Tab-separated table of C-alpha atoms in Angstrom:
chain	number	residue	atom	x	y	z
O	1	MET	CA	0.000	0.000	0.000
O	2	GLY	CA	2.372	2.691	1.140
O	3	ALA	CA	5.467	0.997	-0.209
O	4	SER	CA	5.476	2.945	-3.432
O	5	GLN	CA	5.639	6.274	-1.644
O	6	SER	CA	8.703	5.409	0.464
O	7	ARG	CA	10.834	4.357	-2.502
O	8	SER	CA	13.134	6.847	-4.088
O	9	ASP	CA	13.253	6.865	-7.826
O	10	ALA	CA	16.547	6.987	-9.671
O	11	PRO	CA	15.680	9.942	-11.942
O	12	ASP	CA	15.771	12.317	-8.918
O	13	GLU	CA	19.525	11.728	-8.485
O	14	LYS	CA	21.882	14.536	-9.457
O	15	VAL	CA	25.447	13.857	-10.432
O	16	PHE	CA	28.081	16.575	-10.590
O	17	GLN	CA	31.142	16.167	-12.732
O	18	ASN	CA	34.495	17.599	-11.635
O	19	GLU	CA	35.940	19.713	-14.329
O	20	THR	CA	39.258	20.322	-12.534
O	21	PRO	CA	41.497	17.269	-12.146
O	22	ILE	CA	42.673	16.522	-8.597
O	23	SER	CA	46.182	15.241	-8.125
O	24	PHE	CA	48.222	14.462	-5.005
O	25	SER	CA	51.953	14.549	-4.662
O	26	PRO	CA	53.710	11.178	-4.347
O	27	ASN	CA	54.821	12.082	-0.798
O	28	VAL	CA	51.226	12.508	0.375
O	29	VAL	CA	50.150	9.286	-1.308
O	30	ASN	CA	53.085	7.378	0.234
O	31	GLN	CA	52.428	8.803	3.696
O	32	LEU	CA	48.734	7.888	3.559
O	33	SER	CA	49.463	4.389	2.294
O	34	ASP	CA	52.145	3.897	4.998
O	35	ARG	CA	49.694	4.929	7.699
O	36	GLN	CA	47.074	2.586	6.315
O	37	GLU	CA	49.501	-0.363	6.290
O	38	ALA	CA	50.978	0.351	9.737
O	39	THR	CA	48.988	-1.234	12.573
O	40	GLU	CA	50.889	0.531	15.369
O	41	THR	CA	49.928	3.945	16.645
O	42	THR	CA	52.164	6.909	16.128
O	43	PRO	CA	54.053	8.343	19.115
O	44	GLU	CA	51.962	11.514	18.991
O	45	ARG	CA	48.711	9.574	19.045
O	46	GLN	CA	50.059	7.252	21.763
O	47	SER	CA	50.964	10.218	23.997
O	48	ILE	CA	47.485	11.689	23.477
O	49	LEU	CA	45.912	8.333	24.344
O	50	ASP	CA	48.148	7.977	27.426
O	51	GLY	CA	47.231	11.463	28.607
O	52	HIS	CA	43.544	10.723	28.157
O	53	ILE	CA	43.847	7.442	30.067
O	54	ARG	CA	45.780	9.135	32.889
O	55	ALA	CA	43.118	11.833	33.150
O	56	ARG	CA	40.357	9.228	33.366
O	57	ILE	CA	42.280	7.288	36.023
O	58	ARG	CA	42.808	10.488	38.045
O	59	ASP	CA	39.111	11.311	37.784
O	60	GLU	CA	38.128	7.811	38.856
O	61	LEU	CA	40.574	7.885	41.800
O	62	GLU	CA	39.171	11.221	42.946
O	63	HIS	CA	35.649	9.839	42.664
O	64	LEU	CA	36.630	6.777	44.701
O	65	ARG	CA	38.300	8.949	47.356
O	66	ARG	CA	35.151	11.053	47.693
O	67	ASP	CA	33.047	7.900	47.994
O	68	GLU	CA	35.452	6.491	50.586
O	69	GLU	CA	35.243	9.692	52.633
O	70	VAL	CA	31.440	9.597	52.537
O	71	VAL	CA	31.410	5.956	53.661
O	72	ARG	CA	33.910	6.705	56.435
O	73	GLN	CA	31.777	9.583	57.712
O	74	GLU	CA	28.662	7.404	57.646
O	75	ILE	CA	30.457	4.696	59.627
O	76	GLU	CA	31.681	7.242	62.186
O	77	GLN	CA	28.177	8.651	62.578
O	78	ALA	CA	26.704	5.174	62.996
O	79	LEU	CA	29.329	4.274	65.630
O	80	GLU	CA	28.741	7.540	67.493
O	81	LYS	CA	24.992	6.907	67.505
O	82	GLU	CA	25.507	3.328	68.666
O	83	ASN	CA	27.801	4.441	71.501
O	84	LEU	CA	25.397	7.189	72.525
O	85	ASP	CA	22.480	4.727	72.521
O	86	ARG	CA	24.501	2.269	74.605
O	87	GLU	CA	25.463	4.966	77.131
O	88	THR	CA	21.879	6.193	77.327
O	89	SER	CA	20.574	2.679	77.915
O	90	MET	CA	23.219	2.063	80.597
O	91	ALA	CA	22.359	5.354	82.284
O	92	GLY	CA	18.661	4.511	82.093
O	93	LYS	CA	19.244	1.158	83.811
O	94	ALA	CA	21.270	2.842	86.563
O	95	SER	CA	18.625	5.477	87.266
O	96	GLU	CA	15.552	3.174	87.192
O	97	GLY	CA	15.748	2.403	90.893
O	98	ASP	CA	16.130	5.903	92.352
O	99	GLY	CA	13.734	7.806	90.056
O	100	THR	CA	16.207	10.648	89.351
O	101	GLN	CA	17.608	11.785	86.060
O	102	ALA	CA	21.014	10.241	86.401
O	103	GLY	CA	21.822	9.980	82.695
O	104	ASP	CA	24.282	12.851	82.675
O	105	VAL	CA	25.317	12.279	86.299
O	106	ARG	CA	26.020	8.603	85.600
O	107	ASN	CA	28.118	9.444	82.554
O	108	SER	CA	29.959	12.184	84.419
O	109	ALA	CA	30.622	9.884	87.361
O	110	ALA	CA	31.965	7.195	85.037
O	111	LEU	CA	34.172	9.733	83.306
O	112	LEU	CA	35.494	11.058	86.620
O	113	GLY	CA	36.278	7.511	87.731
O	114	ASP	CA	38.124	6.854	84.489
O	115	LEU	CA	39.993	10.134	84.869
O	116	GLU	CA	41.106	9.251	88.402
O	117	GLU	CA	42.265	5.825	87.204
O	118	VAL	CA	44.363	7.417	84.454
O	119	ARG	CA	45.838	9.909	86.929
O	120	ALA	CA	46.806	7.081	89.284
O	121	LYS	CA	48.513	5.219	86.435
O	122	ILE	CA	50.414	8.354	85.407
O	123	GLU	CA	51.572	9.002	88.960
O	124	LYS	CA	52.686	5.391	89.311
O	125	TYR	CA	54.606	5.620	86.040
O	126	GLN	CA	56.237	8.906	87.049
O	127	SER	CA	57.286	7.505	90.430
O	128	ASN	CA	58.740	4.389	88.771
O	129	LYS	CA	60.557	6.581	86.304
O	130	LYS	CA	62.173	8.658	89.058
O	131	ILE	CA	63.498	5.667	91.034
O	132	PRO	CA	66.013	3.878	88.835
O	133	GLU	CA	65.864	0.148	89.400
O	134	TYR	CA	69.238	-0.418	87.782
O	135	PRO	CA	71.491	2.598	88.466
O	136	GLU	CA	74.572	1.052	86.843
O	137	VAL	CA	72.784	0.674	83.485
O	138	GLU	CA	71.309	4.160	83.726
O	139	GLN	CA	74.680	5.747	84.573
O	140	SER	CA	76.507	3.999	81.741
O	141	GLY	CA	73.690	4.892	79.321
O	142	ASN	CA	73.901	8.543	80.354
O	143	ALA	CA	77.688	8.414	79.894
O	144	VAL	CA	77.238	7.131	76.323
O	145	ALA	CA	74.710	9.877	75.563
O	146	GLU	CA	76.995	12.565	76.952
O	147	CYS	CA	79.953	11.253	74.979
O	148	TYR	CA	77.921	11.283	71.745
O	149	LYS	CA	76.826	14.859	72.442
O	150	LYS	CA	80.419	15.984	73.030
O	151	ASN	CA	81.857	14.102	70.054
O	152	LYS	CA	79.318	14.720	67.301
O	153	ALA	CA	81.953	14.667	64.575
O	154	ALA	CA	83.911	11.712	66.002
O	155	ALA	CA	81.343	9.326	67.469
O	156	LEU	CA	83.820	6.437	67.301
O	157	ASP	CA	85.724	8.040	70.199
O	158	CYS	CA	82.927	6.836	72.515
O	159	TRP	CA	83.799	3.154	72.265
O	160	PRO	CA	84.927	2.817	75.907
O	161	GLU	CA	81.575	4.165	77.181
O	162	VAL	CA	79.671	1.903	74.789
O	163	THR	CA	81.676	-1.107	75.997
O	164	LYS	CA	80.871	-0.282	79.641
O	165	PHE	CA	77.188	0.113	78.782
O	166	LYS	CA	77.100	-3.246	76.978
O	167	ALA	CA	78.814	-4.920	79.951
O	168	SER	CA	76.294	-3.470	82.416
O	169	VAL	CA	73.400	-4.654	80.245
O	170	ASP	CA	74.970	-8.121	80.033
O	171	ARG	CA	75.260	-8.272	83.841
O	172	LEU	CA	71.618	-7.208	84.161
O	173	GLU	CA	70.503	-9.897	81.684
O	174	GLN	CA	72.496	-12.576	83.537
O	175	ALA	CA	70.983	-11.523	86.845
O	176	TYR	CA	67.505	-11.657	85.328
O	177	PHE	CA	67.993	-15.128	83.872
O	178	ARG	CA	69.412	-16.414	87.172
O	179	SER	CA	66.315	-15.142	88.984
O	180	LEU	CA	64.006	-17.180	86.723
């Protein structure tokens, strides 16, 4: 039915004839034929391709870094919410019996207890640090440090102090192993 309308008839074609002859130099013809035969890419094209690939990789890396940052923030928010919910539920259990609002008081009391525990540990560490358990090792170690400070350009001059330090450490190790 409508097939005759969609066909194009040949008499409607127009053909133009070139009146000026076109000729190419042998160099152009050779270059085009060499490019057609060569399957490898030219260095210029390869550098353009490499640059394009590098740009796409950089873009993808930046996209992945942004996604990673978003995921990290979501995880941190979820952990904060979970910890807050846990603390609130613990505070609620502690205040059920007395009828007071001990949520903040409970958390503050726990934090103060933790703070006191940390202070006690620091004081214990400081007191242990002040009382040398092995004065011979400490003295020989200080002597080595002083010698190195005095002889920055000629550190090999400190060999007698280093030898004394090694000997004191050896004596300490032997005493330790004998006590086991």
